[in-house]
Amino acid sequence: GADGSVRTSADQGRTWSAVAAEDFFPLRFSGSGRASGPLLFAGFGMSWPEKGHEDFPGDAVTGAVVLVLAHEPGERDPNSPFDGVVTAERAVAWRKALAAQQKGAVAVLFVDDVHNHREVPDFQAIARTIWPDAAAAPRAYTLADWADRIHIPAAQISRAAAERLIAPSGRSLEELSRAADQIAGYQPL
């Protein structure tokens, strides 16, 4: 919402209001506004046709809020086609948000790829580093060239929030995360 809130409605119309810095935080490159649509899990949220990888095939995510994993498939595999163990440019969050937007998504939610990162981070501490309680000194530079191209809302959500959102599917975040770890991409669900 306009106040940075997130409100969801899942099965049988039950609603849940997510709490900022506890369940989610907007990413710095996020577009402003409201988004409404079905929630689709879209693997790692990468679109890289040259490598044969597509998590947003055709118009599968048009009009949807997409939930995508952080990082990339095979991130610990030195032989991965996505630059081995070095984070590939297409795996960077703002690139994923831009790809989701270009494929018609109305918002993007990021969550940890739990099968690769088992320890549960302190989500509230991470939120405070992104959005500190006290205003930070102004930045000496901005990367407006790419940030201004993203118009859809983008947020990081906690593992607990992701589990709550995907619960109606009958699958766990761990199951979805493992299923998405494939070179060819993931069919949105």
mmCIF file of C-alpha atoms in Angstrom:
data_model
loop_
_atom_site.group_PDB
_atom_site.id
_atom_site.type_symbol
_atom_site.label_atom_id
_atom_site.label_comp_id
_atom_site.label_asym_id
_atom_site.label_seq_id
_atom_site.Cartn_x
_atom_site.Cartn_y
_atom_site.Cartn_z
ATOM 1 C CA GLY A 1 0.000 0.000 0.000
ATOM 2 C CA ALA A 2 0.894 3.670 -0.003
ATOM 3 C CA ASP A 3 2.281 3.271 3.528
ATOM 4 C CA GLY A 4 4.585 0.436 2.460
ATOM 5 C CA SER A 5 2.255 -2.252 3.765
ATOM 6 C CA VAL A 6 1.529 -5.647 2.259
ATOM 7 C CA ARG A 7 -1.854 -7.303 2.572
ATOM 8 C CA THR A 8 -2.519 -10.737 1.168
ATOM 9 C CA SER A 9 -5.574 -12.856 0.671
ATOM 10 C CA ALA A 10 -5.138 -16.578 0.257
ATOM 11 C CA ASP A 11 -7.511 -19.532 0.212
ATOM 12 C CA GLN A 12 -11.127 -18.953 1.289
ATOM 13 C CA GLY A 13 -10.588 -15.187 1.367
ATOM 14 C CA ARG A 14 -8.639 -15.134 4.637
ATOM 15 C CA THR A 15 -6.383 -12.116 4.769
ATOM 16 C CA TRP A 16 -3.033 -11.543 6.385
ATOM 17 C CA SER A 17 -1.261 -8.230 6.817
ATOM 18 C CA ALA A 18 2.502 -8.543 6.637
ATOM 19 C CA VAL A 19 4.556 -6.444 9.039
ATOM 20 C CA ALA A 20 7.318 -4.238 7.597
ATOM 21 C CA ALA A 21 10.841 -5.211 8.729
ATOM 22 C CA GLU A 22 9.460 -8.427 10.254
ATOM 23 C CA ASP A 23 7.877 -10.100 7.220
ATOM 24 C CA PHE A 24 9.147 -7.950 4.356
ATOM 25 C CA PHE A 25 11.006 -4.818 3.326
ATOM 26 C CA PRO A 26 10.843 -2.926 0.026
ATOM 27 C CA LEU A 27 14.018 -3.126 -2.007
ATOM 28 C CA ARG A 28 15.780 0.126 -2.841
ATOM 29 C CA PHE A 29 15.101 -0.231 -6.568
ATOM 30 C CA SER A 30 11.390 -0.984 -6.055
ATOM 31 C CA GLY A 31 8.817 0.913 -8.026
ATOM 32 C CA SER A 32 6.128 2.690 -6.032
ATOM 33 C CA GLY A 33 2.491 1.720 -6.100
ATOM 34 C CA ARG A 34 0.040 -1.067 -5.485
ATOM 35 C CA ALA A 35 -0.047 -4.471 -7.082
ATOM 36 C CA SER A 36 -2.675 -7.145 -7.108
ATOM 37 C CA GLY A 37 -2.658 -10.506 -8.829
ATOM 38 C CA PRO A 38 -2.261 -14.223 -8.311
ATOM 39 C CA LEU A 39 0.945 -15.342 -6.600
ATOM 40 C CA LEU A 40 3.187 -17.507 -8.786
ATOM 41 C CA PHE A 41 6.433 -19.137 -7.716
ATOM 42 C CA ALA A 42 8.882 -18.550 -10.582
ATOM 43 C CA GLY A 43 12.040 -20.362 -9.536
ATOM 44 C CA PHE A 44 15.118 -18.152 -9.483
ATOM 45 C CA GLY A 45 13.396 -15.481 -11.562
ATOM 46 C CA MET A 46 16.010 -15.476 -14.283
ATOM 47 C CA SER A 47 15.525 -14.938 -17.979
ATOM 48 C CA TRP A 48 18.670 -15.910 -19.878
ATOM 49 C CA PRO A 49 17.765 -17.349 -23.295
ATOM 50 C CA GLU A 50 21.417 -17.456 -24.408
ATOM 51 C CA LYS A 51 22.075 -19.996 -21.636
ATOM 52 C CA GLY A 52 18.827 -21.883 -22.247
ATOM 53 C CA HIS A 53 17.293 -20.691 -18.977
ATOM 54 C CA GLU A 54 13.801 -19.182 -18.638
ATOM 55 C CA ASP A 55 11.800 -18.861 -15.405
ATOM 56 C CA PHE A 56 9.216 -16.563 -17.053
ATOM 57 C CA PRO A 57 8.171 -18.539 -20.172
ATOM 58 C CA GLY A 58 5.742 -16.954 -22.622
ATOM 59 C CA ASP A 59 3.058 -14.994 -20.816
ATOM 60 C CA ALA A 60 3.018 -17.298 -17.743
ATOM 61 C CA VAL A 61 3.608 -14.447 -15.279
ATOM 62 C CA THR A 62 1.530 -11.736 -16.948
ATOM 63 C CA GLY A 63 -0.577 -10.008 -14.301
ATOM 64 C CA ALA A 64 0.980 -12.034 -11.465
ATOM 65 C CA VAL A 65 2.916 -11.249 -8.310
ATOM 66 C CA VAL A 66 5.978 -13.480 -8.674
ATOM 67 C CA LEU A 67 7.865 -15.075 -5.819
ATOM 68 C CA VAL A 68 11.479 -15.751 -6.808
ATOM 69 C CA LEU A 69 14.515 -17.189 -5.092
ATOM 70 C CA ALA A 70 17.694 -15.269 -4.387
ATOM 71 C CA HIS A 71 20.882 -16.228 -6.208
ATOM 72 C CA GLU A 72 20.938 -18.695 -9.137
ATOM 73 C CA PRO A 73 20.696 -22.388 -10.013
ATOM 74 C CA GLY A 74 23.901 -24.309 -9.353
ATOM 75 C CA GLU A 75 25.385 -21.442 -7.361
ATOM 76 C CA ARG A 76 27.883 -23.755 -5.638
ATOM 77 C CA ASP A 77 28.798 -25.679 -8.789
ATOM 78 C CA PRO A 78 32.095 -24.490 -10.327
ATOM 79 C CA ASN A 79 30.920 -25.950 -13.657
ATOM 80 C CA SER A 80 27.592 -24.099 -13.656
ATOM 81 C CA PRO A 81 26.857 -22.386 -16.981
ATOM 82 C CA PHE A 82 25.916 -19.276 -14.957
ATOM 83 C CA ASP A 83 29.510 -18.130 -14.325
ATOM 84 C CA GLY A 84 30.384 -20.994 -11.949
ATOM 85 C CA VAL A 85 30.529 -19.970 -8.297
ATOM 86 C CA VAL A 86 30.685 -16.259 -9.149
ATOM 87 C CA THR A 87 27.268 -14.564 -9.016
ATOM 88 C CA ALA A 88 26.077 -14.082 -12.573
ATOM 89 C CA GLU A 89 24.882 -10.637 -13.655
ATOM 90 C CA ARG A 90 21.435 -12.050 -14.506
ATOM 91 C CA ALA A 91 21.128 -13.376 -10.927
ATOM 92 C CA VAL A 92 21.292 -9.885 -9.383
ATOM 93 C CA ALA A 93 17.965 -8.871 -7.814
ATOM 94 C CA TRP A 94 17.373 -5.735 -9.899
ATOM 95 C CA ARG A 95 17.968 -7.724 -13.119
ATOM 96 C CA LYS A 96 15.401 -10.294 -11.981
ATOM 97 C CA ALA A 97 12.887 -7.547 -11.178
ATOM 98 C CA LEU A 98 13.422 -5.977 -14.585
ATOM 99 C CA ALA A 99 13.007 -9.372 -16.309
ATOM 100 C CA ALA A 100 9.796 -10.045 -14.345
ATOM 101 C CA GLN A 101 8.455 -6.616 -15.305
ATOM 102 C CA GLN A 102 9.327 -7.147 -18.967
ATOM 103 C CA LYS A 103 7.450 -10.478 -18.888
ATOM 104 C CA GLY A 104 4.336 -8.797 -17.454
ATOM 105 C CA ALA A 105 4.572 -9.415 -13.691
ATOM 106 C CA VAL A 106 2.921 -6.742 -11.527
ATOM 107 C CA ALA A 107 5.247 -7.200 -8.518
ATOM 108 C CA VAL A 108 8.169 -9.363 -7.437
ATOM 109 C CA LEU A 109 8.914 -10.869 -4.016
ATOM 110 C CA PHE A 110 12.364 -12.273 -3.236
ATOM 111 C CA VAL A 111 13.089 -15.021 -0.705
ATOM 112 C CA ASP A 112 16.211 -16.981 0.252
ATOM 113 C CA ASP A 113 17.006 -20.128 -1.700
ATOM 114 C CA VAL A 114 16.680 -22.231 1.430
ATOM 115 C CA HIS A 115 18.137 -25.410 -0.029
ATOM 116 C CA ASN A 116 21.473 -23.611 -0.532
ATOM 117 C CA HIS A 117 21.384 -21.428 2.589
ATOM 118 C CA ARG A 118 20.159 -23.499 5.502
ATOM 119 C CA GLU A 119 20.910 -21.183 8.401
ATOM 120 C CA VAL A 120 18.060 -18.801 9.083
ATOM 121 C CA PRO A 121 19.301 -15.207 8.967
ATOM 122 C CA ASP A 122 18.146 -12.461 11.319
ATOM 123 C CA PHE A 123 15.608 -10.962 8.919
ATOM 124 C CA GLN A 124 14.945 -7.893 11.081
ATOM 125 C CA ALA A 125 18.680 -7.086 11.227
ATOM 126 C CA ILE A 126 18.910 -7.370 7.446
ATOM 127 C CA ALA A 127 15.882 -5.081 7.069
ATOM 128 C CA ARG A 128 17.552 -2.499 9.332
ATOM 129 C CA THR A 129 20.693 -2.511 7.178
ATOM 130 C CA ILE A 130 18.589 -1.787 4.097
ATOM 131 C CA TRP A 131 16.210 0.657 5.831
ATOM 132 C CA PRO A 132 17.986 1.961 8.978
ATOM 133 C CA ASP A 133 15.999 3.657 11.750
ATOM 134 C CA ALA A 134 18.100 6.805 11.382
ATOM 135 C CA ALA A 135 18.636 8.470 8.025
ATOM 136 C CA ALA A 136 22.003 7.662 6.510
ATOM 137 C CA ALA A 137 24.279 10.229 4.927
ATOM 138 C CA PRO A 138 23.360 10.985 1.316
ATOM 139 C CA ARG A 139 24.997 8.755 -1.239
ATOM 140 C CA ALA A 140 27.650 10.261 -3.456
ATOM 141 C CA TYR A 141 26.240 8.510 -6.519
ATOM 142 C CA THR A 142 23.122 6.842 -7.850
ATOM 143 C CA LEU A 143 22.565 4.197 -10.461
ATOM 144 C CA ALA A 144 19.407 5.801 -11.775
ATOM 145 C CA ASP A 145 19.970 4.486 -15.296
ATOM 146 C CA TRP A 146 18.794 1.035 -14.245
ATOM 147 C CA ALA A 147 16.767 1.821 -11.121
ATOM 148 C CA ASP A 148 14.468 4.185 -13.012
ATOM 149 C CA ARG A 149 13.542 1.387 -15.430
ATOM 150 C CA ILE A 150 11.853 -0.697 -12.720
ATOM 151 C CA HIS A 151 8.254 0.367 -12.146
ATOM 152 C CA ILE A 152 6.814 -2.627 -10.302
ATOM 153 C CA PRO A 153 6.967 -3.065 -6.520
ATOM 154 C CA ALA A 154 9.825 -5.306 -5.361
ATOM 155 C CA ALA A 155 10.343 -6.590 -1.831
ATOM 156 C CA GLN A 156 12.412 -9.076 0.108
ATOM 157 C CA ILE A 157 10.266 -11.341 2.258
ATOM 158 C CA SER A 158 11.178 -13.539 5.191
ATOM 159 C CA ARG A 159 11.205 -17.305 4.928
ATOM 160 C CA ALA A 160 8.252 -17.446 7.332
ATOM 161 C CA ALA A 161 6.246 -15.032 5.159
ATOM 162 C CA ALA A 162 7.054 -17.088 2.051
ATOM 163 C CA GLU A 163 5.935 -20.298 3.779
ATOM 164 C CA ARG A 164 2.678 -18.602 4.713
ATOM 165 C CA LEU A 165 2.090 -17.369 1.167
ATOM 166 C CA ILE A 166 2.768 -20.721 -0.480
ATOM 167 C CA ALA A 167 0.953 -22.852 2.123
ATOM 168 C CA PRO A 168 -2.209 -23.158 -0.041
ATOM 169 C CA SER A 169 -0.102 -24.949 -2.703
ATOM 170 C CA GLY A 170 0.595 -27.815 -0.294
ATOM 171 C CA ARG A 171 4.345 -27.508 -0.930
ATOM 172 C CA SER A 172 7.106 -26.176 1.278
ATOM 173 C CA LEU A 173 9.640 -23.501 0.415
ATOM 174 C CA GLU A 174 12.346 -26.175 0.666
ATOM 175 C CA GLU A 175 10.551 -28.358 -1.924
ATOM 176 C CA LEU A 176 10.036 -25.456 -4.331
ATOM 177 C CA SER A 177 13.606 -24.235 -3.861
ATOM 178 C CA ARG A 178 15.047 -27.668 -4.670
ATOM 179 C CA ALA A 179 12.746 -28.122 -7.680
ATOM 180 C CA ALA A 180 13.824 -24.766 -9.115
ATOM 181 C CA ASP A 181 17.549 -25.589 -9.026
ATOM 182 C CA GLN A 182 17.787 -26.619 -12.669
ATOM 183 C CA ILE A 183 19.642 -25.181 -15.621
ATOM 184 C CA ALA A 184 16.702 -24.969 -18.056
ATOM 185 C CA GLY A 185 14.472 -22.863 -15.826
ATOM 186 C CA TYR A 186 11.301 -23.453 -13.866
ATOM 187 C CA GLN A 187 7.693 -23.537 -15.022
ATOM 188 C CA PRO A 188 5.846 -21.025 -12.788
ATOM 189 C CA LEU A 189 3.481 -22.589 -10.271
#
